[in-house]
Short mmCIF file of C-alpha atoms and ligand atoms in Angstrom, two decimals:
data_model
loop_
_atom_site.label_atom_id
_atom_site.label_comp_id
_atom_site.label_asym_id
_atom_site.label_seq_id
_atom_site.Cartn_x
_atom_site.Cartn_y
_atom_site.Cartn_z
CA MET A 6 -18.62 -17.58 5.90
CA ASP A 7 -16.00 -20.27 5.48
CA LEU A 8 -12.91 -19.95 3.34
CA PRO A 9 -10.94 -23.17 3.74
CA ALA A 10 -7.25 -23.15 2.91
CA THR A 11 -6.80 -25.26 -0.18
CA ALA A 12 -3.83 -23.90 -2.10
CA ASP A 13 -0.21 -24.53 -1.13
CA GLY A 14 1.13 -22.03 1.31
CA TRP A 15 -2.24 -21.00 2.73
CA THR A 16 -3.13 -21.51 6.36
CA ALA A 17 -6.64 -21.68 7.74
CA GLY A 18 -7.36 -19.03 10.34
CA ARG A 19 -10.48 -17.67 11.93
CA VAL A 20 -11.71 -14.15 12.56
CA ASP A 21 -11.40 -13.68 16.29
CA ALA A 22 -12.56 -10.12 16.81
CA ILE A 23 -13.48 -7.03 14.85
CA ARG A 24 -13.12 -3.42 15.93
CA ASP A 25 -13.64 -0.22 13.98
CA VAL A 26 -10.70 2.01 14.80
CA THR A 27 -12.15 4.86 12.68
CA PRO A 28 -15.39 5.11 10.69
CA THR A 29 -13.50 3.77 7.63
CA ILE A 30 -10.72 1.58 9.10
CA ARG A 31 -11.58 -1.79 10.60
CA GLU A 32 -9.21 -3.88 12.65
CA ILE A 33 -9.58 -7.63 12.21
CA ALA A 34 -7.93 -10.00 14.69
CA ILE A 35 -7.21 -13.40 13.14
CA ALA A 36 -6.69 -16.48 15.29
CA LEU A 37 -4.15 -18.98 13.96
CA ASP A 38 -2.98 -22.37 15.15
CA ARG A 39 0.54 -21.01 15.52
CA VAL A 40 1.29 -17.32 16.01
CA PRO A 41 4.04 -16.40 13.53
CA THR A 42 6.89 -14.06 14.41
CA CYS A 43 6.25 -10.82 12.68
CA ALA A 44 8.65 -7.86 12.27
CA PRO A 45 7.22 -4.31 12.15
CA GLY A 46 6.40 -3.42 8.56
CA SER A 47 5.14 -6.93 7.72
CA HIS A 48 2.17 -7.74 5.53
CA LEU A 49 -0.24 -10.59 5.77
CA LYS A 50 -1.52 -12.00 2.50
CA VAL A 51 -5.20 -12.85 2.82
CA ARG A 52 -7.44 -14.78 0.46
CA VAL A 53 -10.48 -12.81 -0.55
CA VAL A 54 -13.36 -13.16 -2.95
CA ALA A 55 -13.26 -10.10 -5.17
CA ASP A 56 -15.64 -9.55 -8.02
CA GLY A 57 -16.82 -13.15 -7.69
CA ARG A 58 -13.33 -14.61 -8.00
CA ASP A 59 -10.80 -16.01 -5.55
CA ASP A 60 -8.02 -13.50 -5.17
CA TYR A 61 -5.72 -12.17 -2.49
CA ARG A 62 -4.84 -8.88 -0.88
CA SER A 63 -1.99 -7.89 1.43
CA TYR A 64 -2.65 -5.91 4.60
CA SER A 65 -0.20 -4.46 7.09
CA VAL A 66 0.12 -6.36 10.33
CA VAL A 67 -0.80 -3.98 13.14
CA GLY A 68 0.34 -6.27 15.92
CA ALA A 69 0.06 -9.68 17.52
CA THR A 70 -2.55 -11.09 19.89
CA PRO A 71 -2.13 -14.10 22.22
CA THR A 72 -3.80 -16.22 19.53
CA GLY A 73 -2.77 -14.61 16.25
CA LEU A 74 -2.33 -11.34 14.37
CA ARG A 75 -4.22 -8.10 13.89
CA ILE A 76 -4.57 -6.40 10.51
CA ALA A 77 -6.47 -3.24 9.61
CA VAL A 78 -8.45 -2.66 6.43
CA LYS A 79 -9.70 0.63 5.04
CA ARG A 80 -13.06 0.51 3.32
CA GLN A 81 -12.37 1.78 -0.19
CA PRO A 82 -15.23 3.20 -2.23
CA ASP A 83 -13.26 2.35 -5.40
CA SER A 84 -12.43 -1.12 -4.11
CA ARG A 85 -11.93 -3.92 -6.62
CA GLY A 86 -13.66 -6.05 -4.02
CA GLY A 87 -10.90 -6.80 -1.51
CA SER A 88 -11.78 -4.26 1.13
CA ALA A 89 -15.51 -4.76 0.54
CA TYR A 90 -15.03 -8.49 1.15
CA MET A 91 -12.95 -7.93 4.28
CA TRP A 92 -15.66 -5.66 5.67
CA THR A 93 -18.23 -8.48 5.33
CA LEU A 94 -16.27 -10.72 7.73
CA SER A 95 -17.65 -11.45 11.19
CA PRO A 96 -16.14 -13.11 14.26
CA GLY A 97 -16.02 -16.88 13.72
CA ASP A 98 -15.62 -16.66 9.92
CA GLY A 99 -12.86 -18.72 8.32
CA ILE A 100 -10.05 -16.84 6.61
CA ALA A 101 -7.02 -18.18 4.73
CA VAL A 102 -3.71 -16.40 5.17
CA ALA A 103 -0.12 -16.88 3.98
CA ALA A 104 3.00 -16.45 6.08
CA PRO A 105 3.67 -12.78 6.90
CA ARG A 106 6.33 -11.08 4.83
CA CYS A 107 8.27 -7.92 5.60
CA ASP A 108 9.08 -5.60 2.65
CA PHE A 109 9.25 -2.46 4.78
CA PRO A 110 11.80 -3.32 7.45
CA LEU A 111 12.81 -1.07 10.30
CA SER A 112 16.54 -0.57 10.77
CA HIS A 113 18.31 -1.20 14.04
CA GLY A 114 20.20 1.51 15.82
CA ALA A 115 19.69 4.64 13.71
CA PRO A 116 20.44 7.70 15.86
CA HIS A 117 17.08 9.34 15.04
CA TYR A 118 13.82 8.23 13.48
CA LEU A 119 10.99 10.18 11.92
CA LEU A 120 7.82 8.18 11.22
CA LEU A 121 5.42 9.91 8.86
CA ALA A 122 1.98 8.37 8.35
CA GLY A 123 -0.93 9.49 6.18
CA GLY A 124 -4.40 7.99 6.72
CA VAL A 125 -4.42 4.21 6.81
CA GLY A 126 -0.62 4.41 6.39
CA ILE A 127 -0.54 4.37 10.17
CA THR A 128 -1.03 0.59 10.16
CA PRO A 129 2.61 -0.49 9.66
CA MET A 130 3.79 2.50 11.69
CA LEU A 131 2.08 1.44 14.90
CA ALA A 132 4.29 -1.62 15.37
CA MET A 133 7.34 0.44 14.35
CA ALA A 134 6.56 3.09 16.96
CA GLU A 135 6.03 0.42 19.62
CA GLN A 136 9.33 -1.26 18.85
CA LEU A 137 11.30 1.99 18.70
CA ALA A 138 9.74 3.24 21.94
CA ARG A 139 10.64 -0.07 23.61
CA ARG A 140 14.23 0.32 22.43
CA GLY A 141 14.40 3.87 23.76
CA ALA A 142 15.13 5.25 20.29
CA ASN A 143 15.02 8.96 19.43
CA LEU A 144 11.70 9.12 17.70
CA ARG A 145 9.09 11.53 16.38
CA MET A 146 5.87 10.51 14.68
CA VAL A 147 3.90 12.79 12.38
CA TYR A 148 0.42 11.51 11.55
CA ALA A 149 -1.90 13.23 9.08
CA ALA A 150 -5.54 12.29 8.58
CA ARG A 151 -8.46 13.68 6.66
CA SER A 152 -10.45 14.51 9.77
CA ASP A 153 -10.20 14.32 13.52
CA ASP A 154 -12.19 11.08 13.73
CA GLU A 155 -9.89 9.37 11.21
CA PHE A 156 -6.90 9.03 13.54
CA ALA A 157 -6.69 5.27 14.06
CA TYR A 158 -4.99 4.10 17.26
CA ARG A 159 -4.86 7.67 18.54
CA GLU A 160 -5.17 6.68 22.22
CA GLU A 161 -2.52 3.97 21.96
CA LEU A 162 -0.12 6.29 20.16
CA THR A 163 -0.68 9.18 22.56
CA ALA A 164 -0.03 6.90 25.54
CA LEU A 165 3.06 5.48 23.86
CA LEU A 166 4.65 8.63 22.46
CA GLY A 167 3.24 11.61 24.35
CA GLU A 168 4.75 14.79 22.92
CA ARG A 169 6.71 12.82 20.35
CA LEU A 170 3.42 12.41 18.44
CA ALA A 171 2.17 15.26 16.21
CA LEU A 172 -1.32 14.96 14.71
CA PHE A 173 -2.49 16.94 11.68
CA ALA A 174 -6.20 16.90 10.78
CA ALA A 175 -6.94 18.31 7.34
CA ASP A 176 -10.48 19.33 8.35
CA ARG A 177 -8.95 21.61 10.97
CA GLY A 178 -6.77 23.18 8.30
CA GLU A 179 -3.64 21.51 9.66
CA ILE A 180 -1.02 20.75 7.05
CA VAL A 181 2.24 18.88 7.52
CA ASP A 182 5.21 21.04 6.58
CA ILE A 183 7.27 18.21 5.16
CA ALA A 184 10.38 20.30 4.50
CA ALA A 185 10.32 21.61 8.08
CA GLU A 186 9.90 18.08 9.46
CA ILE A 187 12.90 16.91 7.45
CA ASP A 188 14.82 19.97 8.59
CA ARG A 189 14.30 19.16 12.26
CA LEU A 190 15.43 15.55 11.74
CA PRO A 191 19.19 15.38 12.44
CA ALA A 192 21.35 14.73 9.37
CA ASP A 193 21.94 11.09 10.30
CA GLY A 194 18.25 10.40 10.91
CA GLU A 195 16.02 8.01 8.97
CA LEU A 196 12.56 8.78 7.67
CA TYR A 197 9.89 6.07 7.34
CA MET A 198 6.80 7.03 5.44
CA CYS A 199 3.55 5.27 4.64
CA GLY A 200 0.62 7.01 3.02
CA PRO A 201 -1.04 7.87 -0.27
CA LEU A 202 0.83 8.50 -3.47
CA GLY A 203 0.67 12.31 -3.34
CA LEU A 204 2.16 12.43 0.14
CA MET A 205 4.87 10.01 -0.82
CA GLU A 206 5.85 11.99 -3.91
CA ALA A 207 6.00 15.18 -1.80
CA VAL A 208 8.19 13.44 0.78
CA ARG A 209 10.50 12.07 -1.90
CA HIS A 210 10.95 15.50 -3.48
CA ALA A 211 11.52 17.23 -0.13
CA TRP A 212 14.01 14.56 0.91
CA GLU A 213 15.96 14.96 -2.33
CA ALA A 214 15.79 18.77 -2.13
CA ALA A 215 17.24 18.60 1.38
CA GLY A 216 20.17 16.58 0.03
CA ARG A 217 19.48 13.66 2.37
CA PRO A 218 20.90 10.20 1.58
CA ARG A 219 18.41 8.21 -0.45
CA GLY A 220 19.00 5.11 1.67
CA ASN A 221 17.75 6.90 4.79
CA LEU A 222 14.27 7.33 3.32
CA ARG A 223 12.11 4.23 3.42
CA TYR A 224 8.55 4.19 2.30
CA GLU A 225 5.54 2.17 1.48
CA THR A 226 2.44 3.47 -0.18
CA PHE A 227 -1.01 2.41 -1.23
CA GLY A 228 -1.63 3.14 -4.85
CA SER A 229 -5.37 3.59 -4.77
CA SER A 230 -5.41 7.35 -4.95
CA GLY A 231 -5.03 8.60 -8.48
CA SER A 232 -5.46 11.98 -10.15
CA HIS A 233 -8.65 11.07 -12.00
CA PRO A 234 -11.95 9.46 -11.02
CA VAL A 235 -12.11 5.71 -11.63
CA ARG A 236 -13.76 4.90 -14.95
CA ALA A 237 -14.03 1.83 -17.13
CA PHE A 238 -11.68 1.68 -20.10
CA THR A 239 -10.62 -0.66 -22.88
CA VAL A 240 -7.22 -2.25 -23.34
CA LYS A 241 -6.30 -3.13 -26.91
CA VAL A 242 -3.67 -5.82 -27.41
CA PRO A 243 -2.95 -5.91 -31.17
CA ARG A 244 -0.37 -8.68 -30.77
CA MET A 245 -3.17 -10.97 -29.55
CA ASN A 246 -5.91 -9.35 -31.59
CA ALA A 247 -7.74 -8.76 -28.31
CA GLU A 248 -9.74 -6.01 -26.64
CA VAL A 249 -10.28 -6.23 -22.90
CA LEU A 250 -12.74 -4.14 -20.92
CA VAL A 251 -11.46 -2.99 -17.51
CA ARG A 252 -14.46 -2.26 -15.36
CA GLU A 253 -14.53 0.40 -12.67
CA ASN A 254 -14.22 -2.12 -9.86
CA GLU A 255 -11.25 -4.10 -11.20
CA SER A 256 -7.62 -3.45 -12.01
CA MET A 257 -6.12 -3.57 -15.47
CA LEU A 258 -3.94 -6.45 -14.26
CA ASP A 259 -6.96 -8.48 -13.12
CA ALA A 260 -8.85 -7.82 -16.34
CA LEU A 261 -5.86 -8.83 -18.50
CA GLU A 262 -5.29 -11.98 -16.48
CA ALA A 263 -8.96 -12.94 -16.73
CA ALA A 264 -8.74 -12.46 -20.51
CA GLY A 265 -5.70 -14.72 -20.75
CA VAL A 266 -3.13 -11.96 -21.34
CA GLU A 267 -0.13 -12.98 -19.29
CA VAL A 268 1.38 -10.23 -17.14
CA VAL A 269 4.16 -10.78 -14.61
CA PHE A 270 3.43 -9.25 -11.22
CA GLU A 271 4.45 -9.42 -7.60
CA CYS A 272 3.44 -6.67 -5.17
CA ARG A 273 0.12 -5.52 -6.69
CA ARG A 274 0.76 -2.21 -4.95
CA GLY A 275 2.59 -0.27 -7.66
CA GLU A 276 5.96 -0.71 -5.97
CA CYS A 277 7.96 -3.48 -7.65
CA GLY A 278 7.48 -2.53 -11.31
CA LEU A 279 7.14 -6.13 -12.48
CA CYS A 280 3.78 -5.47 -14.08
CA ALA A 281 5.00 -2.48 -16.13
CA ILE A 282 3.79 -2.81 -19.74
CA ARG A 283 4.69 -0.78 -22.79
CA ILE A 284 2.07 1.73 -23.91
CA VAL A 285 1.71 1.94 -27.69
CA ALA A 286 -1.06 4.56 -27.63
CA ALA A 287 -3.68 5.98 -25.29
CA ASP A 288 -6.69 8.11 -26.15
CA GLY A 289 -7.58 8.92 -22.54
CA PRO A 290 -5.47 10.37 -19.72
CA VAL A 291 -3.20 7.73 -18.18
CA ASP A 292 -3.65 7.88 -14.40
CA HIS A 293 -0.31 6.64 -13.08
CA ARG A 294 -0.81 5.36 -9.52
CA ASP A 295 2.45 3.48 -9.03
CA VAL A 296 5.54 4.58 -7.14
CA PHE A 297 7.93 2.50 -9.22
CA LEU A 298 8.20 4.65 -12.34
CA SER A 299 9.74 8.09 -11.95
CA ALA A 300 7.90 11.38 -12.53
CA ARG A 301 9.76 11.66 -15.85
CA GLN A 302 8.60 8.18 -16.89
CA HIS A 303 5.03 9.04 -15.90
CA ALA A 304 5.20 12.16 -18.07
CA GLU A 305 6.61 10.17 -20.99
CA ASN A 306 3.62 7.80 -20.82
CA THR A 307 5.46 4.91 -22.42
CA GLN A 308 4.84 2.36 -19.64
CA ILE A 309 1.98 1.59 -17.26
CA CYS A 310 2.00 -0.46 -14.06
CA ALA A 311 -1.09 -2.55 -14.69
CA CYS A 312 -1.72 -3.48 -11.05
CA VAL A 313 -2.69 0.01 -9.92
CA SER A 314 -2.62 2.46 -12.82
CA ARG A 315 -5.54 3.08 -15.14
CA VAL A 316 -6.84 5.13 -18.00
CA ALA A 317 -9.51 7.68 -17.13
CA GLY A 318 -11.93 6.46 -19.79
CA GLY A 319 -11.31 5.72 -23.46
CA SER A 320 -8.76 3.13 -24.44
CA ILE A 321 -5.12 2.20 -24.25
CA THR A 322 -3.13 0.06 -26.66
CA ILE A 323 -0.36 -2.02 -25.12
CA ASP A 324 2.37 -4.40 -26.12
CA PRO A 325 2.62 -6.95 -23.30
CA ALA A 326 5.47 -8.77 -25.04
CA TYR A 327 7.67 -5.78 -24.18
CA ARG A 328 7.55 -6.88 -20.54
CA GLY A 329 9.57 -9.69 -19.07
CA ASP A 330 13.20 -8.92 -18.30
CA ASP A 331 12.83 -5.28 -19.35
CA ALA A 332 11.37 -4.56 -15.91
CA PHE A 333 14.78 -5.09 -14.41
CA ALA A 334 16.26 -2.55 -16.82
CA PHE A 335 13.68 -0.02 -15.56
CA ALA A 336 14.81 -0.59 -12.01
CA GLY A 337 18.30 0.69 -12.78
CA ALA A 338 16.92 3.70 -14.59
CA ARG A 339 14.53 4.70 -11.85
CA ALA A 340 14.88 8.34 -10.78
S1 FES B 26 2.88 -5.85 -9.40
FE1 FES B 26 4.37 -4.61 -8.44
S2 FES B 26 4.13 -2.70 -9.45
FE2 FES B 26 2.55 -3.90 -10.24
#
């Protein structure tokens, strides 16, 4: 499979090696002409073919190789096509990538660090743990997974961290006591978290309840896990006299774009809020999957982040013209 780099900013790479690090997480090593410098917490934007269209997805960089970079991709049953495409790749296939970008940077010199990973959220944390261990930082890692065989990089992490690593497997009935973990982190410590939305919300609440400084909590999430099963729904756009069907395997953002409804976006992960659109009405439950809007804003149901959030069947009526600069007003109001 060849995917030549054609657009500005894309670089042609090649799949060098593939390794399943759990039954559902696959590591893909990509060989590049020049190996870019990559800080822990970086993402690599990768061109994919999703739902028959050229598109892109961003994946955490797990580490470097002598010839390139390693990323890891979780196979998502509800995938819009990105993870399914990545899982079709074989060694030797062409792959186009953009320069890595770091939106989840690790600080230098904090007195204590707690790294908290859930599921595939371990992928940015591995490089963080390696760098902190190299620096001799005070570090504890808490890693929760659905089952014992879903701990990716378990051997590497155990060798690196020893007793500073705590594993929690849900199928063994092990549950992370988030409040207790925050409690054992000294007051000047920093918490880095990457995992699903529910875990992140719990961490945010516990952090606030403990009275910790907001700036010492840094997180990244993946907004694929909602509160309702994925179902097709219809988006009505009265301003354009349009109705757009959002199928089960695509996002509302992708469907609107394909229908010619312009929506500003950036992260596609429910984090930046640029794709937030005003909801005029909804006749199905709105499944908010972003981490940009606050719990209060989710309950109010007046905006939806189109990149990750959905309606669990039925229809939603939106006013896309409300977008634009208003997104920056939301940022200041964020709880
Ligand atoms: S594009 Fe960033 S939240 Fe949707």
